[in-house]
PDB file of C-alpha atoms and ligand atoms in Angstrom:
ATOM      1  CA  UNK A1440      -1.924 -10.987   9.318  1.00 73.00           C
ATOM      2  CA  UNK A1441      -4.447 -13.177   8.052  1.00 80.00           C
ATOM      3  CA  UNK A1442      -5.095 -14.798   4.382  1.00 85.00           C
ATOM      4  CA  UNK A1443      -8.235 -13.174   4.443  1.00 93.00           C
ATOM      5  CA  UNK A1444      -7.245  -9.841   5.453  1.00 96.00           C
ATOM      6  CA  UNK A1445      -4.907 -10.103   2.844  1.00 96.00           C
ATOM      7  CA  UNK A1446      -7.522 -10.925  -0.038  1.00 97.00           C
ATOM      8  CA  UNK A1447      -9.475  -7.752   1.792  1.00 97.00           C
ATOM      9  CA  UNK A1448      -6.536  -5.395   0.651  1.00 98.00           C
ATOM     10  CA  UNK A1449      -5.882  -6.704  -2.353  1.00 97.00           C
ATOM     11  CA  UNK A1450      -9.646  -6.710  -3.347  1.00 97.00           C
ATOM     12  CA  UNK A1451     -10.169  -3.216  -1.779  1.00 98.00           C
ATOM     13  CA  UNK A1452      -6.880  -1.835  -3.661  1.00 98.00           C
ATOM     14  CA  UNK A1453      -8.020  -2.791  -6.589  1.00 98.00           C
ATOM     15  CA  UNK A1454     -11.844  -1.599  -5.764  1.00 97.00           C
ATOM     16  CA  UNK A1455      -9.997   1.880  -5.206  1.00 98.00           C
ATOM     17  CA  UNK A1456      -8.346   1.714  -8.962  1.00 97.00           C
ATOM     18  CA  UNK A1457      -4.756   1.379  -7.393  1.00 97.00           C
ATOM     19  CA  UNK A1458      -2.241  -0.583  -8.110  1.00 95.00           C
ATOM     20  CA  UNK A1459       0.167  -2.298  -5.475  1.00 97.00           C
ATOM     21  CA  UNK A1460       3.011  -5.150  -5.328  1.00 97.00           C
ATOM     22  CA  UNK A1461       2.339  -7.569  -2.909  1.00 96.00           C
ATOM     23  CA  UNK A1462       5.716  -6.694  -1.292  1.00 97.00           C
ATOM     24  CA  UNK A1463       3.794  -3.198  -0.263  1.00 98.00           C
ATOM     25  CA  UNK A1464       0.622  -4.727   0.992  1.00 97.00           C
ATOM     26  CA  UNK A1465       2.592  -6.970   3.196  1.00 97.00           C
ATOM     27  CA  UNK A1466       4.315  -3.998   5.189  1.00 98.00           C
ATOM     28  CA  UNK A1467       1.306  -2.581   5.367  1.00 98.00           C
ATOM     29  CA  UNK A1468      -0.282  -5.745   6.755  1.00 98.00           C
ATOM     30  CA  UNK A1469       2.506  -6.147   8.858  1.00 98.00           C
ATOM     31  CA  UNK A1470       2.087  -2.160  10.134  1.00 98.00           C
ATOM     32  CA  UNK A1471      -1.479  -3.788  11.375  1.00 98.00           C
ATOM     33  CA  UNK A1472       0.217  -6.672  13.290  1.00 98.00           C
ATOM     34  CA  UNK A1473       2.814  -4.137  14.953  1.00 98.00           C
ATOM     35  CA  UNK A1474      -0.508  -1.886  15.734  1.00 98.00           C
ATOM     36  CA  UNK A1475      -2.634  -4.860  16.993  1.00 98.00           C
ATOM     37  CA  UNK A1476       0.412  -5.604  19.694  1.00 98.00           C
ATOM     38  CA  UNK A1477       1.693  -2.014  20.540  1.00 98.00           C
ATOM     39  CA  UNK A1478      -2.466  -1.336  21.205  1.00 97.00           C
ATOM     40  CA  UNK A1479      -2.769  -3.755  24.064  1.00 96.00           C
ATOM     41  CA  UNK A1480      -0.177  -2.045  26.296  1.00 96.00           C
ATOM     42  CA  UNK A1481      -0.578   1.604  24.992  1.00 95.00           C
ATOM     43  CA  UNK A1482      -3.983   2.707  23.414  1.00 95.00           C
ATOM     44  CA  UNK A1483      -3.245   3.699  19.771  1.00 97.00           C
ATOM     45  CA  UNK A1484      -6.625   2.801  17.922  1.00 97.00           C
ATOM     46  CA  UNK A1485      -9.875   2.248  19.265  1.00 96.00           C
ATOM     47  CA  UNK A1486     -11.065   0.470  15.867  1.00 97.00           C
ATOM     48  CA  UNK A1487     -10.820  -3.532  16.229  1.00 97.00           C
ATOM     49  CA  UNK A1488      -8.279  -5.679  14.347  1.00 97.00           C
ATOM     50  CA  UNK A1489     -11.454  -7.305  12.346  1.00 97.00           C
ATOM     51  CA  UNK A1490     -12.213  -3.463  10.593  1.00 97.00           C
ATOM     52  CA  UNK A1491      -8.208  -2.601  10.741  1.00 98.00           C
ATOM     53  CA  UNK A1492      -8.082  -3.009   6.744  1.00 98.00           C
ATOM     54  CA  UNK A1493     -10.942  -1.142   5.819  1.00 98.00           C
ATOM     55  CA  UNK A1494     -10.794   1.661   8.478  1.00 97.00           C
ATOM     56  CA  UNK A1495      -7.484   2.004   8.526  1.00 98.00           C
ATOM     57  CA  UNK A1496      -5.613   1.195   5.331  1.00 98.00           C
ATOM     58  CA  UNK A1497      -8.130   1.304   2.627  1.00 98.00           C
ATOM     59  CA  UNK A1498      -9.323   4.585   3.892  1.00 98.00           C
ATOM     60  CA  UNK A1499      -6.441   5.847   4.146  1.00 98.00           C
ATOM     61  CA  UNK A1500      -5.505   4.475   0.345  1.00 98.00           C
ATOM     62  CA  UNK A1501      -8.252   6.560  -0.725  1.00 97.00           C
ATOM     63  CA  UNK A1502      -6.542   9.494  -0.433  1.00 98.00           C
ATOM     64  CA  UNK A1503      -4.252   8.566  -3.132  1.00 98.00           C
ATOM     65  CA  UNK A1504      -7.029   9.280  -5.764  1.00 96.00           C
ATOM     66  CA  UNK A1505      -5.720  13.614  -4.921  1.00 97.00           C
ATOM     67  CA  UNK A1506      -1.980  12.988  -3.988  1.00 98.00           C
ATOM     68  CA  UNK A1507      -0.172  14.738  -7.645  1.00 98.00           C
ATOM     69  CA  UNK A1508       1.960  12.323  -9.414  1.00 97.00           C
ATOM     70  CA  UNK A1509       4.908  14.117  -9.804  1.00 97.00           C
ATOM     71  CA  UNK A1510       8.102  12.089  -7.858  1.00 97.00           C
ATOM     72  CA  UNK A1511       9.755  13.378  -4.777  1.00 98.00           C
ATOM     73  CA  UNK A1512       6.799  15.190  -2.954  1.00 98.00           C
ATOM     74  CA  UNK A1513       7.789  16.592   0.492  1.00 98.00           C
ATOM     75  CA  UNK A1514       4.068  15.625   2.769  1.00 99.00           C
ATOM     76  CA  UNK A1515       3.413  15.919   6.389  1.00 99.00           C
ATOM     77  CA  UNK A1516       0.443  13.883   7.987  1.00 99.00           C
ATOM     78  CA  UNK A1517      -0.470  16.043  10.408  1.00 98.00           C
ATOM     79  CA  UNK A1518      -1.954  14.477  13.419  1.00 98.00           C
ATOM     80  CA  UNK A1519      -0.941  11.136  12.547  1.00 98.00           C
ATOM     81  CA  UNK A1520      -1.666   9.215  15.642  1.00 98.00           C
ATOM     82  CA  UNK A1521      -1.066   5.773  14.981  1.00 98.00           C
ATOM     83  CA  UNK A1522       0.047   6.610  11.316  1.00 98.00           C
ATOM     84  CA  UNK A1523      -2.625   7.065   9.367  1.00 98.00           C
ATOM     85  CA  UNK A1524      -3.272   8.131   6.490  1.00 98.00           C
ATOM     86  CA  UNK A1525       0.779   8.666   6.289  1.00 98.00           C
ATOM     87  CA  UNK A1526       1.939   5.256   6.399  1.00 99.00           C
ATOM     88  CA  UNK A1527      -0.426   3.747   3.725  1.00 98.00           C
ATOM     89  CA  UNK A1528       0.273   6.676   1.046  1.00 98.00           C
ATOM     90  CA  UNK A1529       3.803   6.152   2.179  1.00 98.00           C
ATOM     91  CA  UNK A1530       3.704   2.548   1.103  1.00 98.00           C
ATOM     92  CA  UNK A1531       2.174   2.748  -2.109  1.00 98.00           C
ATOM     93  CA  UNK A1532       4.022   5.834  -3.179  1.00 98.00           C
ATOM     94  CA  UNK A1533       7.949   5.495  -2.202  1.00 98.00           C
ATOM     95  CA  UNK A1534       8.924   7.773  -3.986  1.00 98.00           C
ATOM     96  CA  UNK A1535       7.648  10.400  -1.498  1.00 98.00           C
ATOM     97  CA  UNK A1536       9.164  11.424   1.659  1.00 98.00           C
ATOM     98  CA  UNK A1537       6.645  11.258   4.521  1.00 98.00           C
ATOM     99  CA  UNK A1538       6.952  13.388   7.860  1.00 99.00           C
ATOM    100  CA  UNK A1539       3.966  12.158  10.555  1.00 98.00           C
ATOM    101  CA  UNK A1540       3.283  15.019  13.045  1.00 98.00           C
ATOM    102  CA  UNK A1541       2.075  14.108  16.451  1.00 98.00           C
ATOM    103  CA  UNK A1542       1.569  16.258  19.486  1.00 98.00           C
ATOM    104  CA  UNK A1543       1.708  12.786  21.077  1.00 98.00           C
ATOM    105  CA  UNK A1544       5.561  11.606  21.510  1.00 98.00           C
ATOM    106  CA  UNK A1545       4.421   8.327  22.208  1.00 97.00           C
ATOM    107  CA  UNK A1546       2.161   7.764  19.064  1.00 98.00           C
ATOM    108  CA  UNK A1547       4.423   9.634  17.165  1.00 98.00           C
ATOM    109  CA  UNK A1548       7.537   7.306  17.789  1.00 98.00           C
ATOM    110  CA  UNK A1549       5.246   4.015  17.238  1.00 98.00           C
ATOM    111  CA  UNK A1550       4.114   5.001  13.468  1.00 98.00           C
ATOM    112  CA  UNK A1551       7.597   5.848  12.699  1.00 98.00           C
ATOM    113  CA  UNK A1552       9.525   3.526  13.986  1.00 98.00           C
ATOM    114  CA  UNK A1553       6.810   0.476  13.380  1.00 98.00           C
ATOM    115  CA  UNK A1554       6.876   1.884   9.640  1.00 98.00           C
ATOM    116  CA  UNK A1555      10.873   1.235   9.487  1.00 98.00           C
ATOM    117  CA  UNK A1556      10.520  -2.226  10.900  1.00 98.00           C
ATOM    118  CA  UNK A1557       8.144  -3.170   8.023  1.00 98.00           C
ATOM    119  CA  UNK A1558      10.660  -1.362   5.336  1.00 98.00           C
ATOM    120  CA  UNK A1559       9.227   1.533   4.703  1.00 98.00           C
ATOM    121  CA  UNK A1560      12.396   3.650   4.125  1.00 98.00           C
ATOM    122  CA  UNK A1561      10.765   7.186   3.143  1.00 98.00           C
ATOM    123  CA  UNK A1562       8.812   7.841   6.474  1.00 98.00           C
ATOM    124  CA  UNK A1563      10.324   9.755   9.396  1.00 98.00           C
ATOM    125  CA  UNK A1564       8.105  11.170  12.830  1.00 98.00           C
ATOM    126  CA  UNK A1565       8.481  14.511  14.182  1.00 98.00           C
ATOM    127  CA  UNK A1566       6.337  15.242  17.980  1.00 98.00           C
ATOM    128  CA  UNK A1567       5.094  18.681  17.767  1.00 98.00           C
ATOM    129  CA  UNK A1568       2.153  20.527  17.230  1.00 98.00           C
ATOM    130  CA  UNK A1569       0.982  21.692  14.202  1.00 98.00           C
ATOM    131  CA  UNK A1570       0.015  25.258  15.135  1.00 97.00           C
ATOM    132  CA  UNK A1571       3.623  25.806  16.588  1.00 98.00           C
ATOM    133  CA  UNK A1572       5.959  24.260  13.605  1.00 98.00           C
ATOM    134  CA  UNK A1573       4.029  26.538  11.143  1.00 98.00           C
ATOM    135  CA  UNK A1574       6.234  29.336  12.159  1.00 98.00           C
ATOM    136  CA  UNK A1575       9.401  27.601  12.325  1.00 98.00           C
ATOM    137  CA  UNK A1576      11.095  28.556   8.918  1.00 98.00           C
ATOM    138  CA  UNK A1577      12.032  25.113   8.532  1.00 98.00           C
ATOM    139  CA  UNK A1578       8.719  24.004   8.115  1.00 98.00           C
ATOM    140  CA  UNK A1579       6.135  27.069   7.554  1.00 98.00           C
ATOM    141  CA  UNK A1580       5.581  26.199   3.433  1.00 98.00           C
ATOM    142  CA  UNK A1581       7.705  23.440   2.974  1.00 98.00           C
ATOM    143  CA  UNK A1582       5.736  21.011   2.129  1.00 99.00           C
ATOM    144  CA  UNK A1583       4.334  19.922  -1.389  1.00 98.00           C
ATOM    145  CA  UNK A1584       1.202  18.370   0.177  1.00 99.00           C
ATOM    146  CA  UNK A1585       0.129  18.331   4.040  1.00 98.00           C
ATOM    147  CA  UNK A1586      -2.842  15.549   5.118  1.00 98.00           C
ATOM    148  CA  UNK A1587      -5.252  14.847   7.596  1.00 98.00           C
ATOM    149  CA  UNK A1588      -7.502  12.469   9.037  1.00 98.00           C
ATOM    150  CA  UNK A1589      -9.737  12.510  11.966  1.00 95.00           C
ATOM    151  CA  UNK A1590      -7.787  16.187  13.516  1.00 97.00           C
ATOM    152  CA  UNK A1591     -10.103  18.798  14.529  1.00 96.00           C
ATOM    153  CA  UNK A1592     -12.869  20.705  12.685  1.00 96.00           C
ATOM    154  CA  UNK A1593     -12.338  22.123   9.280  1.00 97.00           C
ATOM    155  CA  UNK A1594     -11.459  25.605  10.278  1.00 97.00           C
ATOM    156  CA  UNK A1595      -8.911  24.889  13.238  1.00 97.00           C
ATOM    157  CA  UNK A1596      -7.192  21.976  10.414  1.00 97.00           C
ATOM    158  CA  UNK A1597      -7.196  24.577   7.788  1.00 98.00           C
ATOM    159  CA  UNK A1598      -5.738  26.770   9.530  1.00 98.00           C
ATOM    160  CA  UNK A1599      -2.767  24.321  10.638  1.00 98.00           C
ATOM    161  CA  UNK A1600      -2.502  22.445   7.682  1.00 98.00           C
ATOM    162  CA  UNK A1601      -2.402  25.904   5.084  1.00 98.00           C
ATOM    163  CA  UNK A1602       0.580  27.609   6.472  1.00 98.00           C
ATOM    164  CA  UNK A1603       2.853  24.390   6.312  1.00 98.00           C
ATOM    165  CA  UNK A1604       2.438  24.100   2.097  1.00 98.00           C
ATOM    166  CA  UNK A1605       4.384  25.850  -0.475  1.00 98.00           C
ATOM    167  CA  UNK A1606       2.558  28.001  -2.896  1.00 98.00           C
ATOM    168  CA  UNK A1607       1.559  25.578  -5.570  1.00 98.00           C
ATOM    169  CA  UNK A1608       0.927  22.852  -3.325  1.00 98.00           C
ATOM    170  CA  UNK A1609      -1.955  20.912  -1.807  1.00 98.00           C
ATOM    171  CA  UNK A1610      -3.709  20.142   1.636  1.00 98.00           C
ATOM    172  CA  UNK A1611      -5.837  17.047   1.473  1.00 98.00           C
ATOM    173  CA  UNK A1612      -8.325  16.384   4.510  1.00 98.00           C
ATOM    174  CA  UNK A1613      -9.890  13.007   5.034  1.00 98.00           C
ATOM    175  CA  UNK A1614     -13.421  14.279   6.418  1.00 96.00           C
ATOM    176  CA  UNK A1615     -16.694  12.242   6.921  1.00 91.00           C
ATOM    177  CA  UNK A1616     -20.273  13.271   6.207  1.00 88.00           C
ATOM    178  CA  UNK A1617     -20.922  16.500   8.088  1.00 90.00           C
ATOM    179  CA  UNK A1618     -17.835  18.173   6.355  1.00 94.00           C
ATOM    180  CA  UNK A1619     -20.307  20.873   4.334  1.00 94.00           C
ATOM    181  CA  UNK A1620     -21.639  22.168   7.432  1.00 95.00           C
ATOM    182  CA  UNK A1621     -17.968  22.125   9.122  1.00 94.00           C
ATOM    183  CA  UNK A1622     -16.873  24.370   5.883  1.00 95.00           C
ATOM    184  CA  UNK A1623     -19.845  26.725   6.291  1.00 96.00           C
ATOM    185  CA  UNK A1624     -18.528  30.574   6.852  1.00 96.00           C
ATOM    186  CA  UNK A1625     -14.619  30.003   6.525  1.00 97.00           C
ATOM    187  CA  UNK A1626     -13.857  31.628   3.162  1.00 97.00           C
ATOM    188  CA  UNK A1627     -12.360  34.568   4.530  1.00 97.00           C
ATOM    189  CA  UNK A1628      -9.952  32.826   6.464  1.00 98.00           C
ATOM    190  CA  UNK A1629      -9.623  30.635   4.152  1.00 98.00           C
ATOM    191  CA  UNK A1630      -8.359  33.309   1.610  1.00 98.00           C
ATOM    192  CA  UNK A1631      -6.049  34.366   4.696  1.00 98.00           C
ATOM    193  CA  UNK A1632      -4.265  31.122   4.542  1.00 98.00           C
ATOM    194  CA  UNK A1633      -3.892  31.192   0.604  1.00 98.00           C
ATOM    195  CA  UNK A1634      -6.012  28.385   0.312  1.00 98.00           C
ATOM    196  CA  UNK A1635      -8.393  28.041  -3.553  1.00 98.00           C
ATOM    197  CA  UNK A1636     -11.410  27.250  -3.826  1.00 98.00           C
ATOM    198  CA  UNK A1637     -11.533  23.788  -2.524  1.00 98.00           C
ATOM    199  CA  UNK A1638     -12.893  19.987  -4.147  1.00 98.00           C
ATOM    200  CA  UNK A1639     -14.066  17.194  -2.756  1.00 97.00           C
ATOM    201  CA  UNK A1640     -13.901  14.007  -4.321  1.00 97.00           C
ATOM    202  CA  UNK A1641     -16.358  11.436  -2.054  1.00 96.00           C
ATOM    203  CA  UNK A1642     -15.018   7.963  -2.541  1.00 96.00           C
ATOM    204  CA  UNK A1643     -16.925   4.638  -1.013  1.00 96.00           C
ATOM    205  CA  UNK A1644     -14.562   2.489   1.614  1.00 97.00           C
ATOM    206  CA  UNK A1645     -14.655  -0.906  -0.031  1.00 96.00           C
ATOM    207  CA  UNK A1646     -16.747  -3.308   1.517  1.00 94.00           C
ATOM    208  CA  UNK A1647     -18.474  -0.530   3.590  1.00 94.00           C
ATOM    209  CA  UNK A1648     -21.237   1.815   3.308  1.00 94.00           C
ATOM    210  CA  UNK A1649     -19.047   4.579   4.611  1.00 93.00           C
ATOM    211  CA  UNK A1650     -18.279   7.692   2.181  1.00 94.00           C
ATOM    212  CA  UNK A1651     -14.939   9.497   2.665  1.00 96.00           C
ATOM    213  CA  UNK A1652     -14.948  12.626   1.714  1.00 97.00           C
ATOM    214  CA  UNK A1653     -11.735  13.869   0.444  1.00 98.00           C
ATOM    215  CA  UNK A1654     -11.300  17.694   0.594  1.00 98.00           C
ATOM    216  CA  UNK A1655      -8.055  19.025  -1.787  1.00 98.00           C
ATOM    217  CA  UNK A1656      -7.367  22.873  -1.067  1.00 98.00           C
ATOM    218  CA  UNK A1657      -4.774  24.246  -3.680  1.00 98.00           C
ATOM    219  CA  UNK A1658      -2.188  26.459  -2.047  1.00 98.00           C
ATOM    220  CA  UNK A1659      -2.624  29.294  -4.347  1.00 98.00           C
ATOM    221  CA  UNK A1660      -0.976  32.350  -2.442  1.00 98.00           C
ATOM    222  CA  UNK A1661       1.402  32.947   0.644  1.00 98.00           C
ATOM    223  CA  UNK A1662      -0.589  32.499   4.069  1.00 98.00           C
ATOM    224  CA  UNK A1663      -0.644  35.954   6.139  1.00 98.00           C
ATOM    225  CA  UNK A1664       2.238  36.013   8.513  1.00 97.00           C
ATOM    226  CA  UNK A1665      -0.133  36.264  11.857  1.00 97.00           C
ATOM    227  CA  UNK A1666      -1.742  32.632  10.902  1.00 98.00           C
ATOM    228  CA  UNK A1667      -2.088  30.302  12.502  1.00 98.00           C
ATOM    229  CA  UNK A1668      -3.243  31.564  15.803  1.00 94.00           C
ATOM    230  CA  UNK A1669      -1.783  30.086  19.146  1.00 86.00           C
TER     231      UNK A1669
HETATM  232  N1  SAM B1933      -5.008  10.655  11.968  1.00 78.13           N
HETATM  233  C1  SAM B1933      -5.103   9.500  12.841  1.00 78.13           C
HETATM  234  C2  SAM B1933      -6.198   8.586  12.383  1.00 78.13           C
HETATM  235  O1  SAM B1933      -7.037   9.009  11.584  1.00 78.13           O
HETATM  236  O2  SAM B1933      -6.234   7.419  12.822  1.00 78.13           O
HETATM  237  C3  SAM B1933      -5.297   9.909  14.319  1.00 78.13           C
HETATM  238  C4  SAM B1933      -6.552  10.653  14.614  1.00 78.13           C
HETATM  239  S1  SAM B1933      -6.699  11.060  16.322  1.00 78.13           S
HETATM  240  C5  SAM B1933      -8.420  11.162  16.522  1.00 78.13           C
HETATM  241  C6  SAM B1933      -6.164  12.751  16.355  1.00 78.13           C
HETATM  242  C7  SAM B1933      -4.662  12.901  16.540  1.00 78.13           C
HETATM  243  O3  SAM B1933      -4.295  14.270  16.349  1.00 78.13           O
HETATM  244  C8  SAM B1933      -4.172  12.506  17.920  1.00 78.13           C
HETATM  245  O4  SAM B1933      -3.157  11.541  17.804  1.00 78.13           O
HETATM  246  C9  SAM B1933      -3.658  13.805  18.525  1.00 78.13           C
HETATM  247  O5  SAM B1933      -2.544  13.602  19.373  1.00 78.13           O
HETATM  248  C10 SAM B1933      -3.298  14.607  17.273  1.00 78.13           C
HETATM  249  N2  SAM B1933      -3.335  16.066  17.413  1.00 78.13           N
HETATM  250  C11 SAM B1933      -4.353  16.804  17.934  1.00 78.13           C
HETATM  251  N3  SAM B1933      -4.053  18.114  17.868  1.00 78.13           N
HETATM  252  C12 SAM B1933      -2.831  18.216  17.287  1.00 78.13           C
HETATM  253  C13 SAM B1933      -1.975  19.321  16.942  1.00 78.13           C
HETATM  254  N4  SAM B1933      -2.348  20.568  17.204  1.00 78.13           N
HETATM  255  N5  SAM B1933      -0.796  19.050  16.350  1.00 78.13           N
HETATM  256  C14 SAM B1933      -0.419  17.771  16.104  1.00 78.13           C
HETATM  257  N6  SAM B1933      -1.182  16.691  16.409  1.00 78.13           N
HETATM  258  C15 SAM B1933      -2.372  16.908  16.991  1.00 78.13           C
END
C-alpha cells in the first residue's frame, strides 16, 4: 500500500458520503497488497494495482448507499471472485456477517482467507454455485441481502440471487451501463422469483467517469419452488 493510494480511499470514501476509521481502510488496503501478490501466481483480477482502489474498493463501497442499516444482516456475495464487492461492505459494516460464493474453490479460499489475515472477523467463503445452493434448505431464503458484481446477465443473476433472500429482504446488483436493455422482458420471471419492482440508484466512481449502476430488488413474496433452473 501506498500513501497515495491511501489519500485515494480516504478521498473517495468520503466522495461516496461514507464514513470509515482508518483501522478499516487499512485492511482493506492491505486486502489489495494480499491481491496484488496472490495475482502473480494465480490470476484473480485482470484490473492493474494503479486502478485497484477505484475499481475495486470504491466501487464496491458504493454499494453501501442500498445495504439497510439495521445490525446483524445475514449477505451472500454471490460470485465473489477475488472478493468483491463482499469484502469492502464487509469492512465498513462489521456488524454484518458476510458469506462470498464462488464456483471457483481457488478464488473462493483467497477472498476468505486473505480477508481474515487483514482482520476482518465477519467474512467466511463457501465454493458452490449459486443455482445449486438455492435449493439447499440451509440456504434457499436465508439471507437478508444477496449481492453481485460483474456475474452474468440480469436475468440468469436474478434468478440466482432471488431464491437465496428471505421475504423482506434485498438483492443488490452492481451493473454497468447497458443494464436497461439487460432488464428488458424479465418481469414475469421476475414476479416468479418474488422480486418488486426494482430501483436503481446510479452513483459516479470517484475520480472516474464510470457510472455504477446499483439495482435493489425487494424480496416481496416466496420464489416458486421450480426456480432457479439447472
Ligand atoms: N464479483 C467479482 C468482481 O466483480 O470482481 C468477480 C467477477 S468475475 C467476472 C465472475 C465470478 O463469478 C467468477 O469468479 C466466477 O467463478 C463466478 N461465478 C460464475 N458463475 C457462478 C455461479 N453460478 N455460482 C457462483 N459463482 C459463479
Amino acid at each position: 500500500m501506498t500513501n497515495d493510494e491511501r489519500q485515494e480511499l480516504n478521498n473517495g470514501v468520503a466522495q461516496l458520503g461514507l464514513q470509515a476509521r482508518a483501522e478499516q481502510l487499512d485492511s482493506l488496503l492491505r486486502f489489495l497488497d494480499l491481491l496484488e501478490e496472490t495475482n502473480r501466481s494465480f490470476n484473480l483480477t485482470r484490473i492493474p494495482r494503479a486502478d485497484f482502489v477505484k475499481l475495486h474498493l470504491l466501487d464496491s463501497l458504493a454499494a453501501l448507499a442500498a445495504l439497510p442499516s439495521d445490525s446483524g444482516l445475514s449477505i451472500i456475495d454471490i460470485g465473489t471472485g477475488a472478493g468483491f464487492p463482499g469484502v469492502p461492505l464487509a469492512a465498513l459494516r462489521p456488524d454484518t456477517r458476510m458469506t462470498l460464493l464462488d464456483s471457483t474453490g481457488k478464488k473462493v479460499r483467497f477472498a476468505a482467507e486473505a480477508a481474515a489475515s487483514c482482520g476482518l472477523a465477519n467474512v467466511s467463503g463457501l465454493h458452490a454455485r449459486a443455482e445449486k445452493i438455492a435449493h439447499d434448505p440451509q440456504h434457499r431464503e436465508r439471507y437478508d441481502v444477496v449481492t453481485s458484481r460483474a456475474v452474468a446477465p440480469y436475468p440468469a443473476l436474478i434468478e440466482w440471487m432471488l431464491p437465496l433472500v428471505k421475504p423482506g429482504g434485498v438483492a443488490i446488483a452492481l451493473k454497468g451501463s447497458g443494464y436497461e436493455q439487460e432488464m428488458e422482458g424479465s418481469e414475469g420471471l421476475l414476479r416468479a422469483l418474488g422480486g418488486g419492482e426494482p430501483r436503481v440508484l446510479a452513483v459516479r466512481i470517484p475520480g472516474s467517469e464510470i457510472d455504477r449502476h446499483i439495482i435493489s430488488i425487494p424480496k416481496v413474496a416466496r420464489t416458486e419452488r421450480k426456480l432457479p433452473r439447472a
